[in-house]
Coordinates of C-alpha atoms in Angstrom, one line a residue:
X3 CA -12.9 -42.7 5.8
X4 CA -11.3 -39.5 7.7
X5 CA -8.4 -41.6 8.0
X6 CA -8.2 -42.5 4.3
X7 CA -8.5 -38.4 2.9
X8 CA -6.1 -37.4 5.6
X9 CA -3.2 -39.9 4.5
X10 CA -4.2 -39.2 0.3
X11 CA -4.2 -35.7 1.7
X12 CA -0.8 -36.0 3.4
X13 CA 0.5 -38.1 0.0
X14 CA -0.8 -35.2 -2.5
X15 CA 1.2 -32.4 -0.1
X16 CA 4.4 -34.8 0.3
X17 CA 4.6 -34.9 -3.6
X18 CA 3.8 -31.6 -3.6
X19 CA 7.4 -30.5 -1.6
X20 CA 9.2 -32.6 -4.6
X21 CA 7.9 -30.5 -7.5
X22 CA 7.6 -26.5 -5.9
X23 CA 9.5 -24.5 -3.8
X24 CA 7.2 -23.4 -0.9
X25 CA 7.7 -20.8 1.9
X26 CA 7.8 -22.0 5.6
X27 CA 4.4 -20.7 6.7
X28 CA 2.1 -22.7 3.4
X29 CA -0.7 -25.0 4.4
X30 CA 1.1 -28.4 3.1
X31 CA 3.2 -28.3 6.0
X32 CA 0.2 -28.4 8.4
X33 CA -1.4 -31.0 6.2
X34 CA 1.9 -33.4 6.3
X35 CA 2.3 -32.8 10.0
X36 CA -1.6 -33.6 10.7
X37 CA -2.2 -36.7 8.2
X38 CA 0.5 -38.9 9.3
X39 CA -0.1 -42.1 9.4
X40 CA -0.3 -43.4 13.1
X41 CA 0.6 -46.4 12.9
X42 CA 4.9 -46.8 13.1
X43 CA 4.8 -49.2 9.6
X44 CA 2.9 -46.8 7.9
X45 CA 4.9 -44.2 8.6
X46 CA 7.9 -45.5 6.7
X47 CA 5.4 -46.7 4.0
X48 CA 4.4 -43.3 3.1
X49 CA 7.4 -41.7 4.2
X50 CA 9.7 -43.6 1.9
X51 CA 13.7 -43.2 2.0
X52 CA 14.0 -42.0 -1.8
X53 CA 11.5 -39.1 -1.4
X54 CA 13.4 -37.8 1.3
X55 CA 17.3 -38.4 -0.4
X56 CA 15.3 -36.5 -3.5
X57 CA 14.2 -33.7 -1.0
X58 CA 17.8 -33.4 0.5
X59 CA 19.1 -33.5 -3.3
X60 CA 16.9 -31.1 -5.2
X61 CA 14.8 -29.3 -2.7
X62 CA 16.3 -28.7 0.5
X63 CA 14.6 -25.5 1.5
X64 CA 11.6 -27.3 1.5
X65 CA 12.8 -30.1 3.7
X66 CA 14.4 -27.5 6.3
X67 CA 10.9 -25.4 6.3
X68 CA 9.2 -29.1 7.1
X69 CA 11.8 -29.6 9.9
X70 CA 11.7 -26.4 11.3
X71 CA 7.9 -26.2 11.3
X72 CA 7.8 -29.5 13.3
X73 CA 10.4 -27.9 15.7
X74 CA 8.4 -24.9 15.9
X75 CA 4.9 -27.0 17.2
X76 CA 6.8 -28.9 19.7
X77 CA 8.4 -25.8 21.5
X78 CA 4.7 -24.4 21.5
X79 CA 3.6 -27.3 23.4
X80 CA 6.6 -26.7 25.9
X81 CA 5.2 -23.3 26.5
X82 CA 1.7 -23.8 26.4
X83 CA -0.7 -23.0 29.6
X84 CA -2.8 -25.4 29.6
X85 CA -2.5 -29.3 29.0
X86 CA -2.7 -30.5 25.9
X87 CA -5.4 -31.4 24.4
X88 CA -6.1 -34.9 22.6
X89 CA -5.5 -33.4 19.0
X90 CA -2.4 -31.1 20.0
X91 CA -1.1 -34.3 21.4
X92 CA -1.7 -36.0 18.2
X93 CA 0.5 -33.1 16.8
X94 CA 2.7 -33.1 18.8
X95 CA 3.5 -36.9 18.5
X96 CA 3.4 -36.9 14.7
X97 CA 6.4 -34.1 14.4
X98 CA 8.0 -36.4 16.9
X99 CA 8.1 -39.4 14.8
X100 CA 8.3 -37.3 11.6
X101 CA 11.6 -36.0 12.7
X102 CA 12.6 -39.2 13.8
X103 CA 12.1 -40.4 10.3
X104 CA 14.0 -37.1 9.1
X105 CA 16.9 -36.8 11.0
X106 CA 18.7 -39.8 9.4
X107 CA 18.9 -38.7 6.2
X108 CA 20.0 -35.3 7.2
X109 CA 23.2 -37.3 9.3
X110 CA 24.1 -39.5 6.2
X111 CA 25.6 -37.6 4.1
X112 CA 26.8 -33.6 5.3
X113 CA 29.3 -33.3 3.0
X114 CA 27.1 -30.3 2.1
X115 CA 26.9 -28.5 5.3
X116 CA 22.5 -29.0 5.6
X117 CA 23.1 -29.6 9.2
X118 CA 24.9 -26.9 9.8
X119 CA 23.2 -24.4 7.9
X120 CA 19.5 -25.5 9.0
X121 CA 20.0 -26.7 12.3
X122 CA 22.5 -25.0 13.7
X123 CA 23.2 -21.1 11.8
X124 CA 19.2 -21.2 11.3
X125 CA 20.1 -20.6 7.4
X126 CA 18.0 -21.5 4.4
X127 CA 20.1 -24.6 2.5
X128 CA 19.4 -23.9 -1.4
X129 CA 20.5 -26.6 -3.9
X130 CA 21.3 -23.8 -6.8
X131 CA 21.6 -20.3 -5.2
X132 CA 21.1 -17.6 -7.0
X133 CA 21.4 -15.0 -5.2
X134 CA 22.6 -14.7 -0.9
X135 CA 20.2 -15.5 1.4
X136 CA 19.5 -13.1 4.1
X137 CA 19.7 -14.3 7.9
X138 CA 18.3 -12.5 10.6
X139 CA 21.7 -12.6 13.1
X140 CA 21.1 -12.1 16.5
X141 CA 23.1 -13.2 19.5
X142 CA 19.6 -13.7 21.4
X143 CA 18.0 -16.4 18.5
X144 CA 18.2 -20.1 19.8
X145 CA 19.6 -22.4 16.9
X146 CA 16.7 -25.1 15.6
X147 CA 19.3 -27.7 17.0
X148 CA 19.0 -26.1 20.7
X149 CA 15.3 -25.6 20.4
X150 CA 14.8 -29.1 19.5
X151 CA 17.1 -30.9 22.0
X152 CA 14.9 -28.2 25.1
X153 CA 11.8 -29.0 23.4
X154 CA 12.0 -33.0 23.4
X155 CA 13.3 -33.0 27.1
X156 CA 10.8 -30.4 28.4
X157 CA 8.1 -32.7 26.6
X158 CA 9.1 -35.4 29.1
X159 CA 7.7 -33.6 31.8
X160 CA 4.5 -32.3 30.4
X161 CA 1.4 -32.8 32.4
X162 CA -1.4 -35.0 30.6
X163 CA 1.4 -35.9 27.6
X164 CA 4.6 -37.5 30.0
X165 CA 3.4 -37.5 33.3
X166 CA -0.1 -37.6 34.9
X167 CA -1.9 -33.9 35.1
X168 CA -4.0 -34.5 38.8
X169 CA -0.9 -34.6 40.6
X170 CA 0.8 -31.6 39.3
X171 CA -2.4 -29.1 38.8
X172 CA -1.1 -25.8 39.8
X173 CA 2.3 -27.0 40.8
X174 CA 5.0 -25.5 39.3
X175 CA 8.0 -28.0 37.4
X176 CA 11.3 -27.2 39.1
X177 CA 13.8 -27.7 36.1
X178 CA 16.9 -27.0 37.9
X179 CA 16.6 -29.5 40.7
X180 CA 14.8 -32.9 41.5
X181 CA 11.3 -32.7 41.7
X182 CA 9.2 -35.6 42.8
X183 CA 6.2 -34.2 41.2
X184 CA 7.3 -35.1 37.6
X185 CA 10.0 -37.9 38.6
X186 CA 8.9 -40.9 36.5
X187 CA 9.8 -43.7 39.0
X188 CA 10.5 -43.3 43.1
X189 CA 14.2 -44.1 44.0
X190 CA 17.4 -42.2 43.5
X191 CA 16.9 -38.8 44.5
X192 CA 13.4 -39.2 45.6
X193 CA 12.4 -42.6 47.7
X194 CA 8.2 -41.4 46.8
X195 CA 7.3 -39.5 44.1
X196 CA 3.8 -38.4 42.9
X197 CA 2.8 -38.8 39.7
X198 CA 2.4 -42.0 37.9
X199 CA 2.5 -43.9 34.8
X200 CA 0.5 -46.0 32.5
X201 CA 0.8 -47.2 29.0
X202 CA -0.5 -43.7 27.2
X203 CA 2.3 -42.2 29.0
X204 CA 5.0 -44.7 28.9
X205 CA 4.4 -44.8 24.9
X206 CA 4.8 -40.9 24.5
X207 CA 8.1 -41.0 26.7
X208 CA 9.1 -43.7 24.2
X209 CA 8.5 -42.1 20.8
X210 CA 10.5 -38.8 22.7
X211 CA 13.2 -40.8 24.0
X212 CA 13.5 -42.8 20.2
X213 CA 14.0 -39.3 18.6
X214 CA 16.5 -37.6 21.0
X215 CA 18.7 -41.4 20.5
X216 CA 18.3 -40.5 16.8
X217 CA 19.3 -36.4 17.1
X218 CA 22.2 -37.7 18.7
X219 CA 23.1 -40.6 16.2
X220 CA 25.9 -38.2 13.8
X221 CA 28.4 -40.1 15.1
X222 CA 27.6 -43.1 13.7
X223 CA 27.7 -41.3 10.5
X224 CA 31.2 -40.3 10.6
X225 CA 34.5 -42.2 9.1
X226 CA 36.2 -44.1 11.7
X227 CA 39.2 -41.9 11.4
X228 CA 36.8 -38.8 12.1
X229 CA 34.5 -40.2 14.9
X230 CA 37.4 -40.6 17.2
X231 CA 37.9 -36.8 17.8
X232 CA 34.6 -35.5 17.1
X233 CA 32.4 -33.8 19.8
X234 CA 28.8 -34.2 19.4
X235 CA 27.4 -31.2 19.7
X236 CA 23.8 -32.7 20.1
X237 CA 25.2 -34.8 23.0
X238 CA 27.2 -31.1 24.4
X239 CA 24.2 -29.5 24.9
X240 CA 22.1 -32.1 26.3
X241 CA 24.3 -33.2 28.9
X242 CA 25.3 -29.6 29.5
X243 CA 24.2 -28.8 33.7
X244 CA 21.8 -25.7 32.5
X245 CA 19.9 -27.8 30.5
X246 CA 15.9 -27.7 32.0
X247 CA 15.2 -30.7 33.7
X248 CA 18.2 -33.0 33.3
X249 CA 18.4 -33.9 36.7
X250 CA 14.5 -34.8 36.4
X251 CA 15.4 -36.9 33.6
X252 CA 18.4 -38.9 35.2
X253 CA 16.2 -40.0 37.8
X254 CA 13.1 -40.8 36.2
X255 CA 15.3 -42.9 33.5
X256 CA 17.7 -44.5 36.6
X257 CA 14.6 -45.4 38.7
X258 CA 12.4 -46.7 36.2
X259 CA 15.3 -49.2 34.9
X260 CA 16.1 -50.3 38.3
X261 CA 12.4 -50.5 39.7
X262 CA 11.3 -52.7 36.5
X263 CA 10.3 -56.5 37.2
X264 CA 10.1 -57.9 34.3
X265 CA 8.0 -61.0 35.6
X266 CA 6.8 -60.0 39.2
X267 CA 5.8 -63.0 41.4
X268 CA 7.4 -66.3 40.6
X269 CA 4.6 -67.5 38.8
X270 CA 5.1 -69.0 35.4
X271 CA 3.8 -67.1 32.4
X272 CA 2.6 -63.8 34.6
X273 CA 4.7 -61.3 32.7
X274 CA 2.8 -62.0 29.7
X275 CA -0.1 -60.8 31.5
X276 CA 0.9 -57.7 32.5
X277 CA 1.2 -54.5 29.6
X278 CA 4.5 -54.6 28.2
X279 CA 7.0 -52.2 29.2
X280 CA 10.2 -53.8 27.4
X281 CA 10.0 -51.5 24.9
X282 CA 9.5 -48.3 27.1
X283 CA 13.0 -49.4 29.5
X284 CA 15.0 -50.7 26.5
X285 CA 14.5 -46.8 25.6
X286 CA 15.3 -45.7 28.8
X287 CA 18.6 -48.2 29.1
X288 CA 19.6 -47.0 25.6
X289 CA 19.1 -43.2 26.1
X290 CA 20.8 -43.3 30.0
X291 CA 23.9 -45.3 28.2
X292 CA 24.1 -42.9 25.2
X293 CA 23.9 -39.9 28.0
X294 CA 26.6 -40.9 30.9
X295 CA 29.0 -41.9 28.2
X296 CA 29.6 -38.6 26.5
X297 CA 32.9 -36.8 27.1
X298 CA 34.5 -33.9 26.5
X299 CA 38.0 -33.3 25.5
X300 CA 40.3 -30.9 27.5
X301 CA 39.9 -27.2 27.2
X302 CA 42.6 -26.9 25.0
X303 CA 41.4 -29.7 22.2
X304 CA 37.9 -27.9 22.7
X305 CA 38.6 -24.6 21.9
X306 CA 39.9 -25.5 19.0
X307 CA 37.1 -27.4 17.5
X308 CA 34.5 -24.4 18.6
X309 CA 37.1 -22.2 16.3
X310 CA 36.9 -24.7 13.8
X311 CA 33.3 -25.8 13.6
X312 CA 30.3 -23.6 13.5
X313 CA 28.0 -26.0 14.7
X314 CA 30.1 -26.6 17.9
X315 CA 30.2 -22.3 18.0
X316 CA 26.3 -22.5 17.9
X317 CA 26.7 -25.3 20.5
X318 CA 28.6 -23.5 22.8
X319 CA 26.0 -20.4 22.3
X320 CA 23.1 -22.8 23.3
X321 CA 25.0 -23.5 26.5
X322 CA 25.3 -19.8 27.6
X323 CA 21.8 -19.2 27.0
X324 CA 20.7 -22.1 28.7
X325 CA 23.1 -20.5 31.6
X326 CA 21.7 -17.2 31.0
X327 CA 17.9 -18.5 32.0
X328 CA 19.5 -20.6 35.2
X329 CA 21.0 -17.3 36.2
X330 CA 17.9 -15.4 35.7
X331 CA 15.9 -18.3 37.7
X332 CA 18.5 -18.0 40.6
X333 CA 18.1 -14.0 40.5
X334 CA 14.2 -14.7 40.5
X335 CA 14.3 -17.4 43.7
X336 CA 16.6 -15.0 45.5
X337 CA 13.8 -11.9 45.2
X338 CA 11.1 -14.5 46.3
X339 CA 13.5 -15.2 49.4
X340 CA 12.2 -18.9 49.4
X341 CA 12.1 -21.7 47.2
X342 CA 8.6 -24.7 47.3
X343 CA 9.8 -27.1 50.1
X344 CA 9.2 -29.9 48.2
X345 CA 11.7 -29.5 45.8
X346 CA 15.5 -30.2 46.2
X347 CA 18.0 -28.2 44.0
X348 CA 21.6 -28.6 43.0
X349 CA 24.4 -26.5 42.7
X350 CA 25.3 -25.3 39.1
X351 CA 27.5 -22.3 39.9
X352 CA 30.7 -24.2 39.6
X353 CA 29.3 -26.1 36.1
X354 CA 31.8 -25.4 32.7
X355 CA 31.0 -26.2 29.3
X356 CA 33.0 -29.4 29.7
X357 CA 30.3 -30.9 32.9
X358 CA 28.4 -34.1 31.8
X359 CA 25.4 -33.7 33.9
X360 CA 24.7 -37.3 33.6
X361 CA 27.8 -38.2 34.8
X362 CA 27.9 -36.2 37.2
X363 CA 24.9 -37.3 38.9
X364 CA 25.7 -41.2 38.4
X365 CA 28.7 -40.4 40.6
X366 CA 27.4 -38.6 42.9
X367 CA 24.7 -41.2 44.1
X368 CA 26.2 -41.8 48.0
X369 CA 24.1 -43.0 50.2
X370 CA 23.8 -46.8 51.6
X371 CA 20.0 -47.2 50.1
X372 CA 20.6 -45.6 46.4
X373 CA 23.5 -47.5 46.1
X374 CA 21.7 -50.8 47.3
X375 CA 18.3 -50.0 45.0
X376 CA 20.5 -49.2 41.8
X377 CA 22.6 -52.8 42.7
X378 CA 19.6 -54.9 43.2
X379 CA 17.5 -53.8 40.3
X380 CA 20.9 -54.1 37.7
X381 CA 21.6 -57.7 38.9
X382 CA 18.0 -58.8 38.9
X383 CA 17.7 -57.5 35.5
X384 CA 21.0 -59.0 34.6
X385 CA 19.8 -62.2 36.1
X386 CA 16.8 -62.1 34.2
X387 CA 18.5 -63.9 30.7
X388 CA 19.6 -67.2 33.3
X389 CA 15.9 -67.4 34.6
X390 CA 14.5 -67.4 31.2
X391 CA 17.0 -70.1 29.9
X392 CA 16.5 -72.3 33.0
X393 CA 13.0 -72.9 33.7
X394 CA 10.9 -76.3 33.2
X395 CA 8.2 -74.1 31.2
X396 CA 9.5 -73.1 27.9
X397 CA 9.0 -69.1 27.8
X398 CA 7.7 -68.7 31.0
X399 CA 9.8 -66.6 32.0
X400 CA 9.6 -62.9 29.9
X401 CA 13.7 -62.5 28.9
X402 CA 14.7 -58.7 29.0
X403 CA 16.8 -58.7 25.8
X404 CA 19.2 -55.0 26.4
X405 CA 22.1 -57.4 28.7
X406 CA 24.8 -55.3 26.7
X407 CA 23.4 -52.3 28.0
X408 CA 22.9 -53.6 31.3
X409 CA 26.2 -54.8 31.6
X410 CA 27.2 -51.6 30.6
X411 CA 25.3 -49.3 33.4
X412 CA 26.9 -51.9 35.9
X413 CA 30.4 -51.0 34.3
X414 CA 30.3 -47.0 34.6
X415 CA 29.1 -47.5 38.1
X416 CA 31.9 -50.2 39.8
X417 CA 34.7 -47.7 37.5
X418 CA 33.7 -44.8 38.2
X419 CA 32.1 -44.7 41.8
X420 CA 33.4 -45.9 44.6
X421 CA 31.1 -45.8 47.0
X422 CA 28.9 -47.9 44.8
X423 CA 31.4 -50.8 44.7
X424 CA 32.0 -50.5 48.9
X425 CA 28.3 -51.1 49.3
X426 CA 28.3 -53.5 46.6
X427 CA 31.3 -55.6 48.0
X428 CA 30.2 -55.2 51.8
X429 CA 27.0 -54.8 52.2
X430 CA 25.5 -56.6 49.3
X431 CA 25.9 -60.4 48.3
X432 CA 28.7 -60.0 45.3
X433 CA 28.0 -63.6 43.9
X434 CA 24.3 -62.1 42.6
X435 CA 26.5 -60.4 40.5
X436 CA 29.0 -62.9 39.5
X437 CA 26.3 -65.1 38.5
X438 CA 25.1 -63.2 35.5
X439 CA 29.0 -62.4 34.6
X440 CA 30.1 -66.0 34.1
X441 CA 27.1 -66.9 32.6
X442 CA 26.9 -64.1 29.7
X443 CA 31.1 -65.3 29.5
X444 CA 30.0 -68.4 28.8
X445 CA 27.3 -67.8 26.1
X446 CA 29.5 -64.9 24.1
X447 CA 32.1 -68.0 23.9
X448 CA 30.0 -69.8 22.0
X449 CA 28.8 -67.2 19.9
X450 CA 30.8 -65.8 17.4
X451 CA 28.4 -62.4 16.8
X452 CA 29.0 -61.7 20.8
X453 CA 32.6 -61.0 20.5
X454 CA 32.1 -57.7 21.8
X455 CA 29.9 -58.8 24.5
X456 CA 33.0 -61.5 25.2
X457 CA 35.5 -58.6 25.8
X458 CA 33.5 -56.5 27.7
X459 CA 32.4 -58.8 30.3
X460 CA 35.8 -60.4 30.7
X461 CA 37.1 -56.7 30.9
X462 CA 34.5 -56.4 33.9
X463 CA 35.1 -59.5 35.8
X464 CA 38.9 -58.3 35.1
X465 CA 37.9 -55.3 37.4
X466 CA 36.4 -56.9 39.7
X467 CA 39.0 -59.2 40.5
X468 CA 41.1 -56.5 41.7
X469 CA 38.9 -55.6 44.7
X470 CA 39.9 -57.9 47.5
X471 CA 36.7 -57.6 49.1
X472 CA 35.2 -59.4 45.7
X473 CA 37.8 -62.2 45.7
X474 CA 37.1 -63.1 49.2
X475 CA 33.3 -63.3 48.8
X476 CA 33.6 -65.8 46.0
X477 CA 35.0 -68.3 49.0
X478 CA 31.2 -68.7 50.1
X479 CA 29.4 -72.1 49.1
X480 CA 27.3 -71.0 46.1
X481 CA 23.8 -72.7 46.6
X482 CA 22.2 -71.5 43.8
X483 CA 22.1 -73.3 39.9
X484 CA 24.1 -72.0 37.2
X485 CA 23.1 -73.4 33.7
X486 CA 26.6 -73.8 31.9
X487 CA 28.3 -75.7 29.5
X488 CA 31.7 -76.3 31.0
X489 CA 34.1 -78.3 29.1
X490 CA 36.1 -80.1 32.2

């Protein structure tokens, strides 16, 4: 019965915002916020596409006060003291998939400048001023945009929400470095880490990672002509070095995609047993693609699209404040004159405005063992869609459906590091790989909708076939089966 006031509750409040103008601190935010509908189908029942387009339309001060009050709770909940509690959490996750909902529709069409005014110049968007609305400026004031992108990461590493509490009571998060307390997953960066996961967890890092993919989803809203220049601000300040806790993020998303086993021991219909994580590393494949694939222009092209665009200007200010708190952790560590032994930290001094943390880090990962643990867990992923098709058991086998993505991870990793491929082509068995390659060749061919797929893995096996090292290894007697459809 709760359940049934709180939604009519939540419908009587939505309507509400279509018919008055209300200030940002009324009630009916608090009641829209805390009687959403839990359930992900209700949500878009009761948060239907046409009330929105009308709130963008004809009331959008009301929609920016329901944004920026959502905003508002979750950067609360990043600076909280204590855990959160089961009905903060509940909060918390419904302005998460709230704003997932929202963000959309403020992306589609911007012809108007809403994103720019509410998210980014923290300006009230009016449909038919009347009269100039007055803006607190200040230098100091993080735009909603910036608070949103710190808040969503920082709630990946929140104790009793992200990441289990008993192992990091009265430990404090390193941001700026790799800490094995919060890491997700042991493997890059930290072979053991301690805290652990579980389904409550998992399902909170998904909901977070589903909205950051969205907040950084405007270019798929632009012209073709327009995308091809644009710099994504969203994506400019999340992958920007002084961002808290990117490093922690890389490695919780690299290590969980690589550590995953989709069907553990070869027994037929076991992964069906086990809790589903699909969903959790399809989120963590899609966000770690989206992340090491942004790039700045040169320095040159970039200045001139901060002169030209206030929300890259507001971008660029997020950046230095982000800086400014690194700078004023560093100045804190050095007055300490020691730093908690557990906790390794990299070097950000020589970090511009143009660094891709995430790239950066993919790069950088050396040794023989990372290089080894990142290559076996891609190609048993990648061999994951030939088990499933070649078993005597129909569906006993549990397929792992992101092979695009996968192929793609594999791609930004033989391009862009080299000591990846070395260990890969000497110290690794290459036909693991080549396996996968010929086979996803061979079932794009005969699908017209994988075209793209088609290119990109003949683009790959292209690359490959550079490296001597690769050619060589395919001279070795190939024992294992390869389901194909060879026309001889």
């Amino acid at each position: 019965m709760g359940n049934a006031e709180s939604t009519e509750a939540f419908s009587n409040e939505l309507n509400k915002l279509k018919e008055i103008s209300v200030e940002k601190n009324n009630d009916a935010f608090k009641t829209i916020i805390g009687g959403l509908p839990e359930e992900e189908g209700d949500l878009y029942q009761f948060v239907k596409s046409e009330d929105l387009k009308f709130l963008r339309e004809n009331k959008p001060k009301n929609l920016a006060f329901l944004i920026w009050n959502c905003i508002d709770l979750l950067h609360e909940a990043t600076t909280a003291q204590s855990y959160p509690t089961e009905s903060e959490t509940k909060i918390c996750l419904n302005c998460i998939k709230l704003l997932t909902r929202l963000m959309p529709f403020l992306f589609e069409n911007n012809n108007d400048g809403f994103v720019t005014m509410a998210m980014w110049q923290n300006k009230v968007p009016e449909r038919y001023p009347t009269a100039e609305v007055e803006v607190k400026e200040s230098s100091e004031v993080l735009p909603y945009a910036g608070k949103l992108v710190h808040a969503l990461v920082s709630l990946l590493f929140v104790p009793n929400f992200t990441i289990g509490a008993d192992i990091v009571d009265g430990v404090t998060i390193q941001a700026y470095g790799i800490d094995p307390n919060v890491i997700w997953q042991g493997g890059v960066g930290a072979k053991e880490v301690k805290t652990y996961s579980n389904s409550a967890l998992e399902f909170n890092r998904y909901l977070i990672m589903k909205c950051l993919v969205t907040c950084c989803s405007e270019t798929l809203y632009l012209a073709p002509e327009d995308a091809l220049d644009f710099v994504n601000p969203w994506l400019w300040i999340l992958t920007s070095q002084f961002t808290k806790n990117a490093t922690n993020l890389f490695y919780s998303l690299l290590n969980s995609i690589c550590a995953y086993e989709p069907n553990g021991p070869p027994l037929p219909y076991l992964g069906y047993l086990k809790s589903d994580q699909s969903y959790y590393i399809d989120a963590c494949i899609q966000t770690l693609c989206i992340l090491t694939d942004f790039r700045l222009m040169n320095q040159e092209a970039l200045d001139d699209c901060i002169e030209n665009s206030e929300a890259h200007k507001e971008a660029l200010k997020c950046i230095n404040m982000f800086k400014k708190e690194y700078n004023q952790f560093n100045e804190d560590q050095q007055r300490m004159g020691k730093s908690e032994s557990t906790v390794q930290t990299i070097n950000l001094d020589d970090a511009t405005p143009q660094t891709n943390v995430f790239a950066s880090l993919m790069n950088g990962i050396k040794t023989r063992d990372d290089c080894l643990f990142v290559f076996d867990g891609l190609q048993r992923l990648l061999n994951n869609l030939i088990d499933a098709n070649n078993t005597y058991l129909p569906g006993s086998v549990l397929q792992v459906e992101c092979q695009q993505e996968l192929m793609f991870l594999f791609w930004k990793l033989a391009h862009h590091n080299k000591e990846f491929m070395y260990y890969m082509l000497n110290q690794a068995s290459p036909l693991k790989i080549a396996r996968p390659l010929i086979f996803l060749l061979d079932d794009a061919c005969s699908q017209q909708t994988k075209t793209g797929l088609l290119q990109f893995t003949s683009f790959v096996i292209l690359h490959l076939s550079s490296e001597r090292d690769f050619c060589i290894s395919l001279n070795a007697p190939y024992e294992g089966d390869l389901p194909l459809n060879l026309n001889l």
